[in-house]
Tab-separated table of C-alpha atoms in Angstrom:
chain	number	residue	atom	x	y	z
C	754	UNK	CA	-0.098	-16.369	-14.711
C	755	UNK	CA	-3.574	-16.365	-14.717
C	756	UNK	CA	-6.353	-13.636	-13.327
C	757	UNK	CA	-7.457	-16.306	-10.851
C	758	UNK	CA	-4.083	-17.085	-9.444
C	759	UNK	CA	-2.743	-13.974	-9.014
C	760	UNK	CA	-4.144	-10.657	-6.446
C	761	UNK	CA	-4.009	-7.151	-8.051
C	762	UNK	CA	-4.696	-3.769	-6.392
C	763	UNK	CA	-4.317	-0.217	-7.508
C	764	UNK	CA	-3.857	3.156	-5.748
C	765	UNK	CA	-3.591	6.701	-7.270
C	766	UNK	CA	0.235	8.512	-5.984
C	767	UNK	CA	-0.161	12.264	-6.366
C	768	UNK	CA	3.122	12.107	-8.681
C	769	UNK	CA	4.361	11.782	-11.743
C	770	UNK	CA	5.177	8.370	-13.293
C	771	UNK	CA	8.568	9.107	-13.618
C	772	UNK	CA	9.003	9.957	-10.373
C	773	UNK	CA	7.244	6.869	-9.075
C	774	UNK	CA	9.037	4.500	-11.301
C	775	UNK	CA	12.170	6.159	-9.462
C	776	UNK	CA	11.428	5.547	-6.406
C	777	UNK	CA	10.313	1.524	-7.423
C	778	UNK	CA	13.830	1.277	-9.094
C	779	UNK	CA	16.085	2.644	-5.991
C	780	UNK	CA	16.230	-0.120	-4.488
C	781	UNK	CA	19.275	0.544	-2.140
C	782	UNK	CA	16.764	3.409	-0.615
C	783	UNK	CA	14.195	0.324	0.322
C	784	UNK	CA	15.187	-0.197	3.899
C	785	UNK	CA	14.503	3.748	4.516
C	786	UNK	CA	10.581	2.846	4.184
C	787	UNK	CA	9.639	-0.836	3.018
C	788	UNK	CA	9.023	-2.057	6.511
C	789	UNK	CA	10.093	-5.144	6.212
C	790	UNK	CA	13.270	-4.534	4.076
C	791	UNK	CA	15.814	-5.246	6.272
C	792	UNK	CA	18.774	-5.364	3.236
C	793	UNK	CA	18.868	-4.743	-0.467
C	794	UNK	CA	21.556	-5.134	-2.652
C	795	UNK	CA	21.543	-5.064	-6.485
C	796	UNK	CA	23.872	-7.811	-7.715
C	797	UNK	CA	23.655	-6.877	-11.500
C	798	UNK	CA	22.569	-4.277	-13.740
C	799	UNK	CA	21.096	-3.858	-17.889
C	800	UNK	CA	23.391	-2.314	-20.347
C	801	UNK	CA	21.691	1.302	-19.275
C	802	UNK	CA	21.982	1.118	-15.281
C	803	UNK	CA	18.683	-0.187	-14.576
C	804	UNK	CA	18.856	-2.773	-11.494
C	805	UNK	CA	18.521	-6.639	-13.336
C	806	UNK	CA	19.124	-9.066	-10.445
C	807	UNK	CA	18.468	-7.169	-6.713
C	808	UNK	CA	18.816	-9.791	-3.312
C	809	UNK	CA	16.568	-8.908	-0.456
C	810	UNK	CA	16.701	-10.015	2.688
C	811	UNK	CA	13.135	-9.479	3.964
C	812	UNK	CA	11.495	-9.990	7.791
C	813	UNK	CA	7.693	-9.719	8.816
C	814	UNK	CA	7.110	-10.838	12.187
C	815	UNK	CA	8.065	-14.474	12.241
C	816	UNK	CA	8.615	-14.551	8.559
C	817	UNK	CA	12.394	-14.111	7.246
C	818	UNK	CA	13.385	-14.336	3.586
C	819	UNK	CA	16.427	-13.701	1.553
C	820	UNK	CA	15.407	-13.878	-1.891
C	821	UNK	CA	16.638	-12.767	-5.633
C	822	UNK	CA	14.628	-11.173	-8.180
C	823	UNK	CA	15.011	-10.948	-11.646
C	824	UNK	CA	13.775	-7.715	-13.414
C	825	UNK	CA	12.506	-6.540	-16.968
C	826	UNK	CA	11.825	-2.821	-17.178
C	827	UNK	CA	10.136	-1.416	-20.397
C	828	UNK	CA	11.303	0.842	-22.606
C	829	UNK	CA	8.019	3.844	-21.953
C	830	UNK	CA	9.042	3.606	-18.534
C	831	UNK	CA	5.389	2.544	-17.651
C	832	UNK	CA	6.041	-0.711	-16.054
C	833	UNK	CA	8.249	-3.496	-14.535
C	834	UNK	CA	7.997	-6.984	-14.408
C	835	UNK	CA	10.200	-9.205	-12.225
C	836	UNK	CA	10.496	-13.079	-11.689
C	837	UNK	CA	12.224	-14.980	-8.635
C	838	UNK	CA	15.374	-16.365	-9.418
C	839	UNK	CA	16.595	-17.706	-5.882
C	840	UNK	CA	14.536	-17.966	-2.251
C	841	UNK	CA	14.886	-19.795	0.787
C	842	UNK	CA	11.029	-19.368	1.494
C	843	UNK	CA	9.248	-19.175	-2.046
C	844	UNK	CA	8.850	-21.355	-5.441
C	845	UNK	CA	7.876	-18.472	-7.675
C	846	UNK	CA	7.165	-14.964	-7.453
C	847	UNK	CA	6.024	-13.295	-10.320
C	848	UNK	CA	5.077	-9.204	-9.825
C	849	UNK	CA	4.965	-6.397	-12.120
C	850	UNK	CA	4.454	-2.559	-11.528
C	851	UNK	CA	2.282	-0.995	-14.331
C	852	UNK	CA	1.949	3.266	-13.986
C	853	UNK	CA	-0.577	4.860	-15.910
C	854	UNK	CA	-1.655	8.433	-15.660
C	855	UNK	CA	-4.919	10.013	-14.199
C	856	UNK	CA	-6.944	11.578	-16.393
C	857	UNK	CA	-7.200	14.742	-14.901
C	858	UNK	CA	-2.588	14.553	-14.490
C	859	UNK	CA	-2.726	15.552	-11.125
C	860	UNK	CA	-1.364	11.636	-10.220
C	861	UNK	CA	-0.385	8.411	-11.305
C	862	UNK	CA	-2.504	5.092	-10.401
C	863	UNK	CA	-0.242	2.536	-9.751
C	864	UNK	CA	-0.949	-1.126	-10.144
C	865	UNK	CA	0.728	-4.070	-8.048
C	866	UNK	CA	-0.063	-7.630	-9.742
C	867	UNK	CA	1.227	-10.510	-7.356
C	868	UNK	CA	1.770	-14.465	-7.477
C	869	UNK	CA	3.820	-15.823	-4.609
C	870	UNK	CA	4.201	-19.458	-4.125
C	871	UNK	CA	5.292	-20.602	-0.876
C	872	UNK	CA	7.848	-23.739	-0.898
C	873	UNK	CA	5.699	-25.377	1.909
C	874	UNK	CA	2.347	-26.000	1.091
C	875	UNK	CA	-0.610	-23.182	1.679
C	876	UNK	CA	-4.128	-23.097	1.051
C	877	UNK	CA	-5.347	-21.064	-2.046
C	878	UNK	CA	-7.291	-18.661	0.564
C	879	UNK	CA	-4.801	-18.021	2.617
C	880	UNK	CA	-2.057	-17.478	-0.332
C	881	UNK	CA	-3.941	-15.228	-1.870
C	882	UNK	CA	-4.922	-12.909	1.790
C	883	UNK	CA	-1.146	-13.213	2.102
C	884	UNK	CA	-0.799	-11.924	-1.589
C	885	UNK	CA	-3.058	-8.888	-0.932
C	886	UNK	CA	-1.463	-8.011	2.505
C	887	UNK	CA	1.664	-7.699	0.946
C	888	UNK	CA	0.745	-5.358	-2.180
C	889	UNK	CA	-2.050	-3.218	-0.133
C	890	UNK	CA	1.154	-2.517	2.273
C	891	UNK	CA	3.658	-2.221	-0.798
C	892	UNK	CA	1.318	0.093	-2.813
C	893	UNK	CA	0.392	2.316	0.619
C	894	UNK	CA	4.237	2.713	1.650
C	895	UNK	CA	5.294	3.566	-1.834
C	896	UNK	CA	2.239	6.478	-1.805
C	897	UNK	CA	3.578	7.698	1.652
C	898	UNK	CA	7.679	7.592	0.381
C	899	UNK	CA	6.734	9.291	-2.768
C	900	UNK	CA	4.763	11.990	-1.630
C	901	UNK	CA	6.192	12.244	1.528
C	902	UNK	CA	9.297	13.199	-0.814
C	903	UNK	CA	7.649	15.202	-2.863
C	904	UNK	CA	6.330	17.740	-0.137
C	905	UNK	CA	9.714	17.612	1.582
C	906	UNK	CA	11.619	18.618	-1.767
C	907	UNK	CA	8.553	21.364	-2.438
């Protein structure tokens, strides 16, 4: 994937990035605040627990999906990759999660790189609004869920 075909944005989550990367992994917890997660199911799992292949079953206004993803989680904890393995909607989708402390460890900025392709044909332009729609609402809802948890458990 290259820089120009793919949308990345960043937001600092007053957490650690264990606690972040938590959250990202649970996915059976998704419909409880990913908007548009209506169902989540992890089909299979690595050798140590970690969700492999997760179906979701996804619906934004007159959009519906049910699609499977394909994970790769790295060893530091620091980041996940994923790759679509089945859609009814998409060609590819190709994310990744990276985690990466503040300087000052009071947070974690958190970094959402996207490439959807749509199995009907879109412009460029309007891909790549969809692209940052979806990770500016990802990034903000996993902010709110993890330090909405965070005060709640304080």
């Amino acid at each position: 994937m290259s820089d120009a075909d793919r949308t990345r944005e960043s937001i600092v989550i007053a957490a650690p990035a264990d606690t972040i990367m938590d959250a990202i992994s649970a996915f059976d917890r998704y419909p409880e605040w990913v908007s548009a997660a209506r169902e989540v199911t992890v089909l299979d799992t690595t050798d140590d627990g970690r969700p492999q292949r997760v179906r979701f079953v996804l619906e934004e206004g007159f959009l519906r999906d049910t699609y499977e993803l394909e994970y790769t989680w790295e060893p530091g904890g620091r980041s996940v990759e994923w790759e679509l393995a089945a859609s009814t909607l998409q060609s590819t989708q190709h994310g990744r999660y990276d985690l990466t402390p503040t300087a000052d460890g009071t947070g974690t900025t958190v970094t959402y790189t996207l490439e959807v392709t749509l199995q009907i044909p879109m412009l460029g332009m309007l891909r790549r609004k969809a692209e940052k729609a979806i990770t500016d609402t990802a990034l903000k809802e996993l902010k709110r869920h993890v330090e909405g948890e965070r005060a709640a458990g304080s």
